[in-house]
Amino acid sequence: MSKLMSRNPVVKEVNPLNEFSDLKPADDMVVTINKDGSPRSIFRDDIWDYSATSSTLRLLNFRAKIESISPVEGVTLASKNSLNVANEFLKTLTLNWISALGGCSMSKLNGDVTAISFLVRYCADREIPPGNIFSTPDSIDFLASRASTTKQVGLFLGKIQRISDTATVLSNNRFWQGIRPSVEFLNRLKRTRKKFPETTDSVQTLLIPSDIYQSVLKKTIDDLDCFLRHEKAIKLTFALRSLARDKGVALDRSLVPTATTRGQNGRIQYYWKKLLLENVDVSTALKELYEAGISKSESWAGLVGNLKRWQLRCAILISAFTGMRKSELLAIPLNGLKTINTENGPVPVVWSTTTKLEANGAPRFTKWVTCSAVEAAFKVAKIITEGVLEWSGDRRIIDIQEQEIPLFLSIEHGKSGIPHRQFKFTTATFCLKRINEDLYSKELTVTDKDVAEISWFLYGDGVPETIKVGKVWPLTFHQFRRSMTVYAAASGMVSYPVLKAQLKHISMVMTVYYSDSNSRVINILGEESEIKSLRAEWSDAKARAEADSIYTLLESDQPLEGIGGRRLKAHKDRDELPMFLESRASTKQAVKKGKFRYRPTLVGGCISVAACNKGAGVLASACVSCENAVFLPGSRAALEQTKEFYEAQLAEGAPKRARQEYGTNIKHIDSFLQRLVETEEVT
């Protein structure tokens, strides 16, 4: 229970100390070390230096965090002694928090310490012992009034919630026991969090409504096809710009590749204007690209300024048809699209690197299955990248392997910026928020239907404030990942294990979570007559099959277990079965009308009229406590296999977020198996 309040960190830049006094660490205790293992920072220091393990954020300045917060109004400034006590407490809490997390990234630790600093500062100003930070509800209002934005308030309150939850749970630890939250504090925190929710996460993982989802993808595909129809004009423009560049730098080009100087840029512009006058093909090409909407104007600046938008379109399409995270998109090499041979023919796959499959965040090169629709995205992105390598800087880049070049090369800093760790060049940066409104202004406009669809998907709750009719849908890359998962799960053609592999999830629990509520999404196959006919045939066949299955079950006199199974058996024994079970024809009609269902599961069957969101298609434990589960004699094997799966996951070091659920499910399975044994003995 000591490490369940946070997700497993991607990279552990901060690790817990082996031994320390949780109440009063020694002043000379080493808290950070150099790369050679020698001491770098000790507990007494106000600034802890993590530069040996963190390449980004390196210093943690405790005193500055406290003293930079505006003091409480209307009170005497905190004394030097109070600030010293507060500073020492903040450092002690930090060590205990790192230990509770089992290690974390430096950015996470910095954010958590910043959030808790507001409470510590409030107590210092009020001369309240810092150990009472979770017993002082007014400190929450102080934080809300001092944070710079409402979004930041929500994020900080979320961090406070997780730390206070830890203090509640870890009652066997002296430090956490000493700062256990009061009921008044937790109630105030709960009320304030409703006013300042962590809106980023709720928008980030939203399902994209079906109309918006399909229209954005359709427009993206159409736009990329348009780009490729004008490929010749684009490549001609790139080649002639490269020619102007070569003439402009010829006088003073350096011995090694470098960015162009101000003087060289002036000469390049001169030769470019000269080319426009002498070569009508250039002017014609630029006009063609402007009229097609590929360029913002009939100029070189208009074309280059729009290339980033074209890269974004490519990234959107690949994300939608692979479920890749943004970091995984940026790690795709120039030759990342390949095909693999299967029994059903060649299948396109995207190769890239992910850090989500290894416990220590180490990158792993792997593949994502996709479809032919992404071929256009790869072609467009490759044209842009090869063009940037050709005309940017003071010379064309040659003699470099494609796997060393990112598919999404930065237009501005590709050759001169900080290289991506997988490549020799800088990758692009994608920000949907800034440019999605003009890129998809019509497609992203929210309608009444979109709001109703999301409200239904969320069971009537939790529709973010930002989603309003007539406004622009707050599109994010992660929404494509979530939407692909939900729509794929709802199709019935993709299994959970396949989705788990595609999403690069360590735990099946996370995959089931991602596809939650898939039964409530709109069918995105369409409404054409052929589709409607197919649905009607499928509905009739499904109803007939389910009616036959339940009749076979009731006539077999098999022992029925589970809550749903015992209920069916009791009705049958008392001759109180529903009237629609009197004949197969009436049962079939009941199934078609949604009054009754019976579907096979790993343990037997399910009589729920609603689709299952508990993961019963993956793990038998989902049925143990379900009121609609029917357990048949063969269920013991499925339960034991599921138990073995959980035990194997725990033995392999399952993520912290999954351990508690796995352990609980093992207990449920053991309890249910015992009831099965007792039932069999009685029988």
XYZ file of C-alpha atoms in Angstrom, residues 218-504:
287
model
C -11.706 12.675 -44.181
C -10.499 16.254 -44.611
C -6.965 15.239 -43.634
C -6.901 12.447 -46.215
C -8.337 14.756 -48.908
C -5.810 17.483 -48.057
C -2.847 15.093 -48.237
C -4.077 13.750 -51.578
C -4.192 17.366 -52.812
C -0.599 17.926 -51.650
C 0.578 14.862 -53.546
C -1.220 15.962 -56.722
C 1.062 19.013 -56.697
C 4.214 17.094 -55.768
C 6.001 18.120 -58.963
C 5.521 21.860 -58.299
C 6.631 21.456 -54.673
C 9.823 19.592 -55.545
C 10.627 22.061 -58.335
C 10.316 24.967 -55.900
C 12.508 23.208 -53.335
C 15.176 22.431 -55.955
C 15.337 25.992 -57.291
C 15.460 27.437 -53.770
C 18.406 25.125 -53.112
C 20.061 26.478 -56.276
C 19.610 30.065 -55.058
C 21.062 29.080 -51.695
C 24.153 27.501 -53.294
C 24.831 30.688 -55.276
C 24.288 32.868 -52.216
C 26.801 31.028 -49.995
C 29.401 30.262 -52.669
C 31.646 33.195 -51.689
C 32.129 32.319 -48.024
C 30.736 28.868 -47.292
C 32.426 27.309 -44.242
C 34.259 23.995 -44.303
C 31.596 22.282 -42.197
C 27.780 22.452 -42.478
C 26.341 25.409 -40.579
C 23.432 27.837 -40.551
C 23.534 30.665 -43.075
C 24.748 34.096 -41.965
C 22.890 37.380 -42.352
C 25.066 38.313 -45.306
C 24.494 34.969 -46.995
C 20.731 35.281 -46.444
C 20.785 38.622 -48.224
C 22.573 37.134 -51.242
C 20.247 34.095 -51.263
C 17.257 36.439 -51.419
C 18.892 38.321 -54.318
C 19.441 35.145 -56.365
C 15.939 33.916 -55.522
C 14.324 37.088 -56.859
C 16.508 36.802 -59.931
C 15.282 33.225 -60.487
C 11.667 34.383 -60.199
C 12.264 36.906 -62.969
C 14.238 34.589 -65.258
C 12.384 31.300 -64.732
C 8.632 31.451 -65.295
C 8.286 27.891 -63.998
C 9.040 29.052 -60.437
C 6.364 31.750 -60.457
C 3.896 29.339 -62.047
C 4.628 26.693 -59.402
C 4.207 29.163 -56.531
C 0.890 30.370 -57.961
C -0.265 26.778 -58.392
C 0.579 25.937 -54.767
C -1.209 29.023 -53.457
C -4.374 28.366 -55.450
C -4.383 24.743 -54.242
C -4.182 25.902 -50.619
C -0.753 24.352 -50.075
C 0.940 27.722 -49.578
C -0.333 30.790 -47.710
C 0.778 33.108 -50.511
C 2.517 33.140 -53.886
C 5.919 33.398 -52.215
C 8.648 31.253 -50.704
C 7.808 32.529 -47.209
C 4.162 31.588 -47.730
C 5.114 28.026 -48.659
C 7.653 27.475 -45.863
C 5.339 29.038 -43.293
C 2.670 26.468 -44.133
C 4.861 23.331 -44.128
C 4.434 22.834 -40.380
C 0.670 22.597 -40.879
C 1.220 19.880 -43.444
C 3.440 17.981 -41.037
C 0.664 18.262 -38.455
C -1.855 16.754 -40.869
C 0.500 13.819 -41.430
C 0.952 13.309 -37.688
C -2.816 13.405 -37.096
C -3.462 10.715 -39.693
C -0.714 8.416 -38.417
C -1.858 8.929 -34.829
C -5.479 8.139 -35.707
C -4.604 4.921 -37.541
C -1.990 3.635 -35.080
C -2.878 5.028 -31.637
C 0.721 6.231 -31.224
C 1.610 8.755 -28.533
C 3.061 12.106 -29.658
C 6.538 11.143 -28.419
C 6.314 7.944 -30.474
C 5.258 9.893 -33.571
C 8.314 12.127 -33.264
C 10.561 9.058 -32.997
C 9.482 7.646 -36.391
C 12.465 7.450 -38.781
C 12.223 8.553 -42.396
C 11.974 4.899 -43.511
C 9.520 4.006 -40.721
C 6.738 2.631 -42.934
C 7.239 -1.029 -43.830
C 5.121 -4.079 -44.643
C 5.100 -7.489 -43.031
C 3.797 -10.656 -44.654
C 0.904 -12.451 -42.950
C -1.479 -15.266 -43.852
C -3.911 -12.593 -45.063
C -1.312 -10.836 -47.193
C 1.053 -7.903 -46.608
C 0.179 -5.577 -43.705
C 1.639 -2.043 -43.355
C 3.390 -1.308 -40.048
C 4.998 1.806 -38.597
C 8.334 1.388 -36.848
C 9.283 3.750 -34.055
C 10.633 3.901 -30.515
C 8.648 3.854 -27.267
C 9.735 4.245 -23.640
C 6.551 2.713 -22.229
C 7.435 -0.975 -22.428
C 10.435 -0.984 -20.107
C 10.219 -0.438 -16.338
C 13.162 1.995 -16.385
C 11.881 3.993 -19.356
C 14.547 2.641 -21.710
C 13.617 3.156 -25.403
C 12.559 0.112 -27.392
C 12.287 -0.022 -31.193
C 9.014 -1.693 -32.121
C 6.151 -1.636 -34.635
C 2.524 -0.495 -34.829
C 0.068 -2.118 -37.233
C -1.675 0.403 -39.476
C -3.475 0.653 -42.813
C -2.777 1.934 -46.312
C -4.334 5.330 -45.485
C -1.110 6.413 -43.749
C 0.950 5.944 -46.916
C -0.059 9.424 -48.083
C 1.004 10.883 -44.721
C 4.435 9.263 -45.019
C 4.872 10.488 -48.597
C 3.987 14.088 -47.701
C 6.135 14.126 -44.550
C 9.052 12.612 -46.477
C 8.794 15.227 -49.251
C 8.946 17.990 -46.628
C 11.845 16.463 -44.678
C 13.917 15.781 -47.780
C 13.205 19.325 -48.944
C 14.370 20.835 -45.638
C 17.567 18.763 -45.819
C 18.066 20.069 -49.347
C 17.475 23.833 -49.041
C 18.062 24.734 -45.363
C 21.451 25.667 -43.915
C 24.456 26.374 -46.090
C 24.462 23.084 -48.006
C 22.471 19.976 -48.876
C 22.800 17.036 -46.487
C 23.839 13.832 -48.258
C 25.355 10.469 -47.336
C 23.154 9.834 -44.298
C 21.034 6.783 -43.589
C 17.251 7.228 -43.505
C 16.991 5.612 -40.069
C 19.103 8.513 -38.741
C 16.616 11.109 -40.030
C 13.273 11.822 -38.300
C 10.139 11.671 -40.418
C 9.063 14.920 -38.788
C 12.131 17.163 -39.130
C 11.929 20.650 -37.632
C 11.467 23.218 -40.411
C 13.241 25.992 -38.472
C 15.865 24.087 -36.463
C 16.213 20.696 -38.138
C 19.945 20.998 -38.827
C 20.977 23.505 -36.158
C 18.876 22.651 -33.089
C 19.334 20.063 -30.331
C 19.125 16.597 -31.963
C 16.439 14.118 -30.952
C 18.038 11.290 -28.991
C 17.199 8.800 -31.762
C 18.425 10.941 -34.658
C 21.084 13.378 -35.842
C 18.564 16.188 -36.282
C 15.941 18.163 -34.378
C 12.340 17.002 -34.595
C 9.271 19.175 -35.144
C 7.042 20.435 -32.344
C 3.298 19.941 -32.638
C 0.759 22.159 -30.914
C -2.791 21.411 -32.010
C -4.251 24.143 -29.818
C -2.676 26.999 -31.735
C -3.521 26.017 -35.296
C -6.391 23.514 -35.248
C -9.017 26.259 -35.423
C -7.978 27.504 -38.857
C -6.928 24.050 -40.069
C -10.239 22.357 -39.224
C -12.526 25.301 -38.385
C -15.636 23.731 -39.911
C -14.929 20.137 -38.905
C -14.246 20.971 -35.232
C -17.325 23.125 -34.648
C -19.328 21.478 -31.854
C -22.999 20.693 -32.528
C -25.901 19.676 -30.283
C -25.431 16.121 -31.530
C -21.766 16.108 -30.472
C -22.596 17.295 -26.947
C -25.405 14.752 -26.603
C -23.108 11.985 -27.859
C -20.344 12.801 -25.363
C -22.847 13.208 -22.529
C -24.252 9.763 -23.324
C -20.758 8.265 -23.500
C -19.918 9.776 -20.090
C -23.225 8.585 -18.574
C -24.452 12.174 -18.278
C -21.543 13.400 -16.150
C -18.221 15.085 -16.619
C -18.659 16.963 -19.917
C -15.928 19.642 -19.679
C -16.936 23.296 -19.535
C -14.927 24.032 -22.677
C -17.224 21.890 -24.839
C -20.121 24.069 -25.935
C -22.292 24.214 -29.032
C -20.786 26.514 -31.656
C -17.329 26.471 -30.064
C -14.250 24.668 -31.388
C -13.646 21.121 -30.138
C -10.426 21.106 -27.977
C -8.578 18.543 -30.080
C -5.481 16.780 -28.675
C -3.264 13.997 -29.998
C -4.138 11.725 -27.088
C -7.812 11.924 -28.055
C -6.980 10.107 -31.304
C -5.355 7.348 -29.229
C -8.381 7.015 -26.950
C -10.863 7.252 -29.824
C -9.099 4.588 -31.871
C -9.209 2.268 -28.855
C -12.894 2.830 -28.078
C -14.117 2.627 -31.671
C -11.992 -0.465 -32.330
C -13.265 -2.204 -29.182
C -16.841 -1.289 -30.090
C -16.461 -2.812 -33.555
C -16.192 -6.305 -32.073
C -13.433 -7.109 -34.557
C -10.456 -6.328 -32.293
C -9.624 -8.250 -29.115
C -8.228 -6.741 -25.932
C -4.848 -8.520 -26.253
C -4.466 -7.083 -29.766
C -5.348 -3.594 -28.501
C -2.889 -3.974 -25.616
C -0.093 -4.777 -28.073
C -1.069 -1.909 -30.386
C -1.209 0.671 -27.576
C 2.056 -0.563 -26.033
